[in-house]
C-alpha atoms as one frame of an Amber mdcrd trajectory, in Angstrom:
protein
  -3.803  15.304  17.073  -0.005  14.845  14.468   1.946  18.617  13.696   3.011
  18.407   9.835   6.914  20.335   9.900   6.511  23.695   9.394   9.857  23.273
   7.184   7.999  21.190   4.930   5.011  23.692   4.381   5.254  24.196  -0.108
   7.033  21.094  -0.794   4.345  19.840  -3.494   6.487  16.385  -4.610   5.640
  15.429  -0.881   3.517  12.539  -0.364   1.621  11.215   2.948   0.585   8.796
   3.731  -2.140   6.761   5.701  -2.320   3.882   7.060  -1.170   0.165   7.847
   1.812  -0.584   9.652   2.199  -4.513   9.901   4.593  -7.010  11.647   5.023
  -9.643   8.927   5.947 -13.639   9.694   7.460 -14.351   6.031   7.541 -18.631
   5.436   8.550 -19.928   2.183   9.121 -23.931   2.708  11.416 -25.240   1.364
   9.228 -28.621   0.286   6.142 -29.532  -0.235   4.065 -28.484   2.592   3.304
 -31.552   4.524   0.155 -31.307   7.702   1.052 -32.518  11.049   4.688 -32.835
  10.949   7.676 -30.554  10.218   8.715 -28.748   6.337  12.029 -26.965   6.143
  11.279 -23.550   5.499  12.742 -19.719   5.429  10.955 -18.366   8.255  12.027
 -14.349   8.398  10.389 -11.622  10.332   9.625  -8.271   8.247   8.616  -5.092
   9.362   5.399  -4.807   7.291   1.782  -3.241   6.452   1.095  -1.735   2.455
   1.171   2.226   3.694   4.090   1.764   5.654   6.011   0.026   2.562   5.141
   2.298   0.278   6.175   5.034   3.085   9.552   2.594   3.021  10.004   2.562
  -0.450   9.056   6.065  -1.208  11.753   7.564   1.508  14.147   4.993  -0.314
  14.130   5.949  -2.900  14.574  10.172  -2.374  10.611  11.023  -1.593   9.557
  13.779   0.767   6.716  11.334   2.870   4.982  11.357   5.968   3.891   8.063
   7.887   0.809   8.500   9.718   0.127   4.559  11.563  -0.817   3.387  14.886
   0.699   0.523  16.335   1.073  -1.368  19.637   1.911   0.700  22.629   5.144
  -1.095  23.133   6.153  -1.076  19.461   6.045   2.771  18.361  10.548   2.989
  19.748  10.764   0.465  16.937   8.346   0.845  14.469   9.606   4.423  14.065
  13.039   4.090  13.838  12.733   1.416  11.280  10.735   3.578   9.148  12.755
   6.750  10.042  15.993   4.927   8.496  14.446   5.217   5.431  14.092   8.190
   5.326  10.387   8.933   6.348   9.324  10.819   8.977   6.814   8.473  10.826
   3.589   9.963  12.769   3.552   7.196  14.775   1.335   6.864  17.543   0.975
   3.553  20.423  -2.561   1.816  21.595  -2.768   1.380  24.641  -4.468  -1.873
  24.290  -4.387  -3.598  21.149  -1.077  -4.544  19.996   0.969  -3.717  16.650
  -0.983  -5.810  13.019   0.280  -9.353  12.223   0.638 -11.305   9.143   1.748
 -14.895   8.466   2.567 -14.418   4.947   3.147 -17.964   2.960   5.307 -17.674
   0.202   4.204 -20.477  -2.649   6.197 -19.139  -6.035   3.980 -16.379  -7.358
   1.707 -16.701  -4.753   1.506 -15.639  -1.024  -1.463 -17.220   1.685  -1.861
 -14.685   4.516  -3.284 -15.396   7.735  -3.672 -11.788   9.433  -4.768  -9.978
  12.729  -5.370  -6.012  12.034  -4.913  -5.034  15.697  -4.271  -1.405  16.326
  -4.770  -0.367  12.408  -8.179  -0.587  13.088  -7.901   1.861  15.307  -6.267
   4.824  13.245  -8.131   8.229  13.106  -8.479  10.221   9.665  -8.477  12.821
  11.861  -4.876  12.080  12.762  -3.820  13.708   9.518  -4.200  17.137   9.943
  -5.297  20.136   7.435  -1.055  21.712   8.297   0.257  18.018   7.349  -1.333
  18.016   4.318  -0.406  21.706   3.640   2.336  21.643   0.638   1.758  17.975
  -0.270   1.573  16.128  -3.847  -0.430  13.185  -2.886  -2.474  11.792   0.187
  -2.060   7.569  -0.591  -4.217   5.502   1.547  -5.093   1.140   1.371  -8.550
   0.048   1.105  -7.328  -1.672   4.863  -8.239   2.225   6.035 -11.579   2.254
   4.242 -12.663  -1.684   5.682 -11.238  -0.584   9.036 -12.208   2.375   9.301
 -13.491   3.513  13.006 -15.769   6.388  11.560 -16.243   6.129   7.756 -17.761
   9.630   7.533 -14.278  11.235   9.680 -11.933   9.212   6.373 -14.180  10.789
   3.373 -14.204  13.994   5.551  -9.701  13.090   4.968 -10.721  12.247   0.949
 -12.588  15.877   1.212 -10.055  18.117   2.893  -6.938  17.035   0.893  -9.064
  16.821  -2.670  -9.922  20.729  -1.484  -6.792  21.290  -0.988  -5.481  20.059
  -4.314  -3.931  17.384  -2.998  -4.644  13.961  -5.129  -5.487  11.321  -3.497
  -4.000   7.389  -4.358  -5.846   3.858  -2.952  -4.122   0.593  -3.212  -7.806
  -1.714  -2.893  -5.345  -4.034  -1.139  -7.174  -6.846  -0.583  -9.387  -8.909
  -2.918 -10.965 -10.853  -0.163 -12.175  -7.727   2.052 -13.289  -6.367  -1.094
 -15.575  -9.310  -1.701 -16.342  -9.520   2.212 -17.371  -6.022   2.761 -19.709
  -5.553  -0.751 -17.816  -3.724  -3.712 -20.585  -0.789  -4.340 -19.915   0.218
  -0.648 -16.259  -0.277  -0.891 -15.954   2.200  -4.544 -18.626   3.985  -2.659
 -15.438   4.332  -0.065 -13.141   5.070  -3.336 -15.525   7.453  -5.024 -13.068
  10.603  -4.176  -9.625   9.390  -5.515  -7.272  10.414  -8.720  -5.270   7.862
  -8.583  -6.025   3.587  -8.146  -3.494   0.453  -7.633  -5.910  -2.484  -7.959
  -3.950  -6.118  -8.938  -5.695  -8.155 -11.266  -7.569  -9.617  -8.831  -8.650
  -6.575  -6.925  -9.699  -5.514 -10.256 -11.736  -8.476 -10.870 -13.358  -7.669
  -8.090 -14.358  -4.354  -8.798 -15.624  -4.614 -11.348 -16.733  -8.176 -12.478
 -14.412  -7.955 -15.229 -11.925 -10.975 -16.183  -9.819  -9.704 -18.761  -6.969
  -7.072 -18.103  -7.959  -4.686 -20.808 -11.530  -4.476 -19.843 -11.017  -4.305
 -16.020  -8.637  -1.343 -16.797 -11.064   0.384 -18.931 -14.779  -0.051 -16.429
 -11.850   1.360 -14.151 -10.296   4.212 -16.043 -13.993   5.135 -16.455 -14.723
   5.749 -12.965 -11.438   7.300 -11.928  -8.996   9.917 -13.699  -5.538   7.711
 -13.629  -6.161   3.429 -13.482  -2.356   1.594 -12.860  -3.325  -2.455 -12.876
  -0.740  -4.442 -11.680   0.025  -7.324 -13.309   3.009  -9.231 -12.154   5.543
 -10.212 -13.835   3.280  -9.430 -16.813   3.877  -5.569 -15.616   0.660  -2.958
 -15.917  -1.769  -1.790 -17.652  -2.311   2.474 -17.610  -5.401   4.434 -17.548
  -5.301   7.957 -17.778  -8.525  10.824 -18.344 -10.666   8.057 -19.893  -8.262
   7.245 -22.873  -6.918   4.078 -24.408  -5.224   1.801 -21.824  -1.341   1.239
 -22.223   0.965  -1.840 -21.683   3.804  -1.096 -19.065   5.941  -4.278 -19.033
   8.218  -5.571 -16.076  10.940  -5.517 -15.356  12.534  -9.039 -15.676  13.699
 -10.418 -12.435  14.533 -13.478 -10.379  11.570 -14.117  -8.063  12.570 -14.621
  -4.693   8.705 -12.893  -2.676   6.459 -11.621  -4.024   5.296  -9.855  -1.080
   6.110  -5.547  -0.828   6.203  -5.670  -5.212   2.971  -3.559  -5.441   3.437
  -1.459  -2.402   7.132  -1.553  -4.650   4.951   0.045  -7.587   2.425   2.407
  -5.432   5.552   3.973  -4.588   7.640   4.547  -7.568   4.781   5.534  -9.514
   4.020   8.048  -7.131   6.851   9.403  -7.029   7.220   9.878 -10.479   4.361
  11.460 -10.715   4.422  13.883  -7.768   7.351  15.304  -9.948   5.256  15.400
 -13.687   2.045  13.859 -13.666   2.659  11.452 -16.650   0.603   7.922 -15.756
   2.508   5.886 -18.325   5.893   8.201 -17.509   5.029   6.933 -14.189   4.861
   3.518 -14.354   7.892   3.329 -15.870   9.836   4.157 -13.704   7.070   1.730
 -11.271   8.126  -1.189 -12.898  11.775  -1.131 -11.644  11.368  -0.156  -7.764
   9.115  -2.903  -8.033  11.509  -5.531  -9.955  13.880  -4.475  -6.626  11.336
  -5.787  -4.294  10.727  -9.141  -5.678  14.079 -10.035  -5.279  14.642 -10.413
  -1.845  12.076 -11.352   1.326   9.581  -9.320   2.919   8.138  -6.198   1.763
  10.426  -3.148   2.102  13.608  -2.462   0.829  16.742  -3.656   1.863  17.974
  -2.442   5.234  20.591   0.974   4.640  23.736  -0.450   5.130  25.387   1.099
   8.634
């Protein structure tokens, strides 16, 4: 089990992130893709994973954050050092057999195609988040990948219950419309049932509600969860709090280089603000500013700290 840092006890703005750590291979074709021959492209290797990206963005903006994750045994030191460089306290273990999860991300303007191997992430045990680690935290954040991949769904439900029982808000980014549909919508919603805050994008919102219009999606989810922030890419976000009227938050204009990780950056900006002052509209306004930084560089994390 992973132990908490006793010095962190009582820091109500501290955020515990549980979930995936990934090695991203980001491909940006420089011309239309041509089958059976070469296509000139920009190809970059980046550390990623929705949960790890959120943690990195949180650390980069000064929020106290712990990340509980699992990678291949040979990659523990590399990922631990990479996360620590952003100010994250990485509680990362290594799996003796499975490799670190890997995604090939093919970027086409504002759209992405992702080829995914979950690897060690599929064996991440919710019991690694101890009661000591939850003590004094403001938020427990996890992604839909943890719901779909959970090796023990009862243990995941127990984790969410333990957090709620200690006054820790539970935050969920559904993370993948395709996985939601494959897993089963109602089954997925049941897995999210203990959440306080949810951060779907438009495709995920459509999958979860069977609605098509953003305002209808946000209102529908707002009847199920206390705080909903529906992200809409360049159109900003829609926020519903305590079942109230949806509020539109405009995006910060940006030249989009790679949208990978923009939703993770939004989550980080929102949670950092909300953990200090639980005002969803103010938090979303802060979040779009962090998301704007994410789309202007390749990869899902902040630019590496200067050395």
